[in-house]
mmCIF file of C-alpha atoms in Angstrom:
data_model
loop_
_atom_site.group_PDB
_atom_site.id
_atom_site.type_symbol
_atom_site.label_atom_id
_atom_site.label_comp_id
_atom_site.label_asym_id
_atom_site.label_seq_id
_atom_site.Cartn_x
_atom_site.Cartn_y
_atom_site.Cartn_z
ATOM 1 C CA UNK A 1484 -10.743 -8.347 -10.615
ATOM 2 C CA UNK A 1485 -11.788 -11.299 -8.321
ATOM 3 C CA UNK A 1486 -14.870 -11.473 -7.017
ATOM 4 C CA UNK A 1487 -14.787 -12.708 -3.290
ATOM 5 C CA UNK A 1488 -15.518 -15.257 -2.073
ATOM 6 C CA UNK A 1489 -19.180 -15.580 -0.102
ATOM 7 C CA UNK A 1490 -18.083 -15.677 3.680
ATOM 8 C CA UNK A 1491 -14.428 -14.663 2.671
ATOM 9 C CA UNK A 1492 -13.043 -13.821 6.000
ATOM 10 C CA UNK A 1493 -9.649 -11.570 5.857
ATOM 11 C CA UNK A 1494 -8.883 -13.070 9.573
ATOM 12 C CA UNK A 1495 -7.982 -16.523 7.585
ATOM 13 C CA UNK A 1496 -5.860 -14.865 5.216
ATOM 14 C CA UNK A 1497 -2.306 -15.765 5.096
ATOM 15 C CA UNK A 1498 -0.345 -12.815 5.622
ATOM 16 C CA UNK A 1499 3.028 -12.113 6.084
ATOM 17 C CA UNK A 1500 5.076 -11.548 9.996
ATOM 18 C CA UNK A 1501 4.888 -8.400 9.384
ATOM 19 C CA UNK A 1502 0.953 -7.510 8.494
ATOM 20 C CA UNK A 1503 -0.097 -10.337 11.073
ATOM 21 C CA UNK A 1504 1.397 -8.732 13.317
ATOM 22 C CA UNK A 1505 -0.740 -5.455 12.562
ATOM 23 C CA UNK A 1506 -3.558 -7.030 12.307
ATOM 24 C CA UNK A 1507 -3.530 -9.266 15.310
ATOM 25 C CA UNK A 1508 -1.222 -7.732 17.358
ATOM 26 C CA UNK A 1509 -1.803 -3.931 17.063
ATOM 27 C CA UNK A 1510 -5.382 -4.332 16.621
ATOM 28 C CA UNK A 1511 -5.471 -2.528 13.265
ATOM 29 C CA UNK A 1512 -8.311 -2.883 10.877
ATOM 30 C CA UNK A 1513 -6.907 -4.295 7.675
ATOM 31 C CA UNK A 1514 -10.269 -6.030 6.106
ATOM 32 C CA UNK A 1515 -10.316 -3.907 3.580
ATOM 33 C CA UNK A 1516 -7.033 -4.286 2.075
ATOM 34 C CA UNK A 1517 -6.687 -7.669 2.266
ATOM 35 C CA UNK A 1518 -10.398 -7.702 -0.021
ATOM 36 C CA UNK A 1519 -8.766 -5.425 -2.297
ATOM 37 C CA UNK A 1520 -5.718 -7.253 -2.431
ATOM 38 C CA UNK A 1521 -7.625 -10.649 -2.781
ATOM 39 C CA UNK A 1522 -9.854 -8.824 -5.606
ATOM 40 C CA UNK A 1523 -6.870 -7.512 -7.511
ATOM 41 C CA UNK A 1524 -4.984 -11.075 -6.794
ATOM 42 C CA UNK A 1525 -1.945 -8.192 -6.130
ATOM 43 C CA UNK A 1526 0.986 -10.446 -5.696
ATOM 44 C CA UNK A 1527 5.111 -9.807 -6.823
ATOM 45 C CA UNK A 1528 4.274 -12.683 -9.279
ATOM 46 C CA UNK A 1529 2.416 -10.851 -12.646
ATOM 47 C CA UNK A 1530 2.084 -14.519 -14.539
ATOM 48 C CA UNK A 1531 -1.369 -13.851 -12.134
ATOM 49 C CA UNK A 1532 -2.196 -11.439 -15.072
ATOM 50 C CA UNK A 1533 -4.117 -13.020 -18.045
ATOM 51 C CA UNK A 1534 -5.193 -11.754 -21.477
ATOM 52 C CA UNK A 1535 -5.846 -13.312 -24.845
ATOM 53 C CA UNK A 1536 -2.563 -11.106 -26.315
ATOM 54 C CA UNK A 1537 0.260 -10.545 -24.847
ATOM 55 C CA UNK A 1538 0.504 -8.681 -21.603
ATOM 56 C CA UNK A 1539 3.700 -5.943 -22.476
ATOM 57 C CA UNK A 1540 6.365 -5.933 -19.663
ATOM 58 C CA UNK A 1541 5.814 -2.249 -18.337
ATOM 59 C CA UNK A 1542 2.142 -3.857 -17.854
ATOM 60 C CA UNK A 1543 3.484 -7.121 -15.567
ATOM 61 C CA UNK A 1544 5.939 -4.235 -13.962
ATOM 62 C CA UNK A 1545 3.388 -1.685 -13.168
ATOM 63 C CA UNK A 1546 1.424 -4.315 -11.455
ATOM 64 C CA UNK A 1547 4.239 -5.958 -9.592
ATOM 65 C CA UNK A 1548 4.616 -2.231 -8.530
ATOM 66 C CA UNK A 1549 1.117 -2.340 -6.889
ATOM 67 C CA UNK A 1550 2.031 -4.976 -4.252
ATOM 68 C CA UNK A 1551 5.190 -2.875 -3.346
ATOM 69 C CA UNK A 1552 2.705 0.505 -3.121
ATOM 70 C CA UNK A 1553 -0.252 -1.782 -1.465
ATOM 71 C CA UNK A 1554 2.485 -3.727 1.055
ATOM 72 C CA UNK A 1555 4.086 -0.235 1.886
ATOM 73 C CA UNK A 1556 0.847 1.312 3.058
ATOM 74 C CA UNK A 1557 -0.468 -1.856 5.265
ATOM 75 C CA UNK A 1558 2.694 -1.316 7.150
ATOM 76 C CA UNK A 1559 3.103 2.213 7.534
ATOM 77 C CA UNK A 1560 0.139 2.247 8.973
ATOM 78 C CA UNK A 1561 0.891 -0.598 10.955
ATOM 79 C CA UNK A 1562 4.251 1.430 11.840
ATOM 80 C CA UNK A 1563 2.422 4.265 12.686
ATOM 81 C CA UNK A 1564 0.015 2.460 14.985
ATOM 82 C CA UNK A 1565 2.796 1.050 16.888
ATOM 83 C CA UNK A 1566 4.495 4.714 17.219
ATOM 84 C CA UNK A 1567 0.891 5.376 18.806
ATOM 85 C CA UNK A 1568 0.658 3.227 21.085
ATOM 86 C CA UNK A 1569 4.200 3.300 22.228
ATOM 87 C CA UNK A 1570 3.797 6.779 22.603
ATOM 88 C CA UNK A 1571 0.724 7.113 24.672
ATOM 89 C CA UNK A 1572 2.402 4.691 27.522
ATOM 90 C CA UNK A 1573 5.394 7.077 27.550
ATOM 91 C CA UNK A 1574 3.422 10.941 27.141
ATOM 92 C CA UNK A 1575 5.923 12.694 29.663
ATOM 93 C CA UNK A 1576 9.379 11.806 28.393
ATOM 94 C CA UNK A 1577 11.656 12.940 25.608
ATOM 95 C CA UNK A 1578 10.989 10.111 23.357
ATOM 96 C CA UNK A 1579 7.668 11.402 22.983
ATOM 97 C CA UNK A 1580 8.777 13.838 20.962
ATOM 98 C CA UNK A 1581 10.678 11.766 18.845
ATOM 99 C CA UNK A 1582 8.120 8.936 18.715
ATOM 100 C CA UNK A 1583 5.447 11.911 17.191
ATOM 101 C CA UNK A 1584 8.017 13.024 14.323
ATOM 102 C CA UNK A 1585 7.754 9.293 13.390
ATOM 103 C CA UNK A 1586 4.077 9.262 12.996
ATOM 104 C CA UNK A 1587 4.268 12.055 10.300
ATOM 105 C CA UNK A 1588 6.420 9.592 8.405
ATOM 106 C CA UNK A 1589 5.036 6.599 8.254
ATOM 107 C CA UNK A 1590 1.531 8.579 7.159
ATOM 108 C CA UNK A 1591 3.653 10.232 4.850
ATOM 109 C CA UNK A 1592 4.756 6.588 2.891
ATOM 110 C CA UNK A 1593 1.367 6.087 3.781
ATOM 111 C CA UNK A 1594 -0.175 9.096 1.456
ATOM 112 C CA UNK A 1595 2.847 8.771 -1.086
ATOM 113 C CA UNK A 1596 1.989 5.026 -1.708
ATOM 114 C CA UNK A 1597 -1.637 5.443 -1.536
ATOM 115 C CA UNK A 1598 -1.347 8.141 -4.209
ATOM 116 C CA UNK A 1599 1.077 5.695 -6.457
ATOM 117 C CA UNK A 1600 -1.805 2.954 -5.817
ATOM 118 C CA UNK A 1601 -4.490 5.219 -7.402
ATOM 119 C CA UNK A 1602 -2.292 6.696 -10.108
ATOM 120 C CA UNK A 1603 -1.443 3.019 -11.504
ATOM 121 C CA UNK A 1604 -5.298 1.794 -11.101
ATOM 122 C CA UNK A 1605 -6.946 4.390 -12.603
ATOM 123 C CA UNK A 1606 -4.827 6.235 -15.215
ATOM 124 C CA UNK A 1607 -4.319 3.768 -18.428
ATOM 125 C CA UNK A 1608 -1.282 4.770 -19.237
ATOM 126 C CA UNK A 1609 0.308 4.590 -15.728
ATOM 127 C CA UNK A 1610 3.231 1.486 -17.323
ATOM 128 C CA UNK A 1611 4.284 3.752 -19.656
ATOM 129 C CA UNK A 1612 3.703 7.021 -18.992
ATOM 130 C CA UNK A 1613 7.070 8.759 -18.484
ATOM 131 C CA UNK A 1614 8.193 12.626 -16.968
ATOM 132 C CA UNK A 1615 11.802 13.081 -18.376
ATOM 133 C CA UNK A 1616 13.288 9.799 -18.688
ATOM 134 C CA UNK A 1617 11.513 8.771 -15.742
ATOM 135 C CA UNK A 1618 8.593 6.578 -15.074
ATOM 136 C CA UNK A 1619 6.433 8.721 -13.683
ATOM 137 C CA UNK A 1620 4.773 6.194 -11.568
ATOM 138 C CA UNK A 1621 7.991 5.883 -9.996
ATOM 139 C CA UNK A 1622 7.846 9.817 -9.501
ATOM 140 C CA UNK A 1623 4.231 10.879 -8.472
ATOM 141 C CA UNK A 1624 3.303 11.341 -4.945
ATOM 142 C CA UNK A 1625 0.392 12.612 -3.010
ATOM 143 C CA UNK A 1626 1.478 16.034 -3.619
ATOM 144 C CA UNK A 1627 2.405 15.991 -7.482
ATOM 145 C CA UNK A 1628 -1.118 14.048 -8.133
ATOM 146 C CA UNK A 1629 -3.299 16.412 -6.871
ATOM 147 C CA UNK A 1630 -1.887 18.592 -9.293
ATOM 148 C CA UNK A 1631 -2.035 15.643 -12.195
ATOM 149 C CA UNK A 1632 -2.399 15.685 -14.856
#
């Protein structure tokens, strides 16, 4: 872990198009991911990962995985914020109903990526850890982890 930075401010953070937009744009309130993302130094690059032996490859996999699971649930919910607002301008047509069947998705990936998130921080064994012939960090969603282990 890093330890932030005294004054760190997540508005001066460079993000990508996509969670700018989010969190300048739709107005949602992304401080505390981009401090756990900062803390974790979660990036698709693992040589960010240091040890005095040598860091095994499920290791530098599992945590390229947690940029995928943390990126995926910054924009669903900045997906699901835009279906919101969309669909309060528009609350007496057809797309409406449409518009409502995509906020149970996108908090859906939401939960499913939040529960991968948690399942690769706090189990040791997460790299590894295999269900058939399957990682099963590749498998386990919100529903299958409140059951775990």
């Amino acid at each position: 872990m890093i330890k932030l930075p005294k004054g760190f401010n997540y508005r001066k953070v460079t993000l990508d198009v996509a969670e700018t937009h989010i969190r300048d744009v739709l107005k949602v309130n992304v401080e505390n991911w981009v401090k756990f993302r900062y803390a974790i130094h979660v990036g698709n690059n693992a040589s960010n990962l240091s040890s005095n032996q040598t860091i095994p490859e499920p290791v530098r996999d599992s945590y390229r995985e947690l940029a995928k699971s943390h990126y995926e649930v910054v924009t669903s919910i900045g997906a699901a914020a835009a279906v919101l607002q969309r669909t309060a301008q528009e609350m007496h047509s057809i797309e409406y109903f449409a518009h409502i069947k995509g906020i149970y998705f996108h908090f859906g990936c939401t939960l499913d990526n939040l529960a991968r998130l948690i399942f690769i921080i706090n189990d040791p064994d997460a790299p590894t850890k295999k269900r058939g012939t399957r990682l099963l960090r590749h498998w386990i969603d919100w529903g299958s982890l409140k059951s775990y282990p």
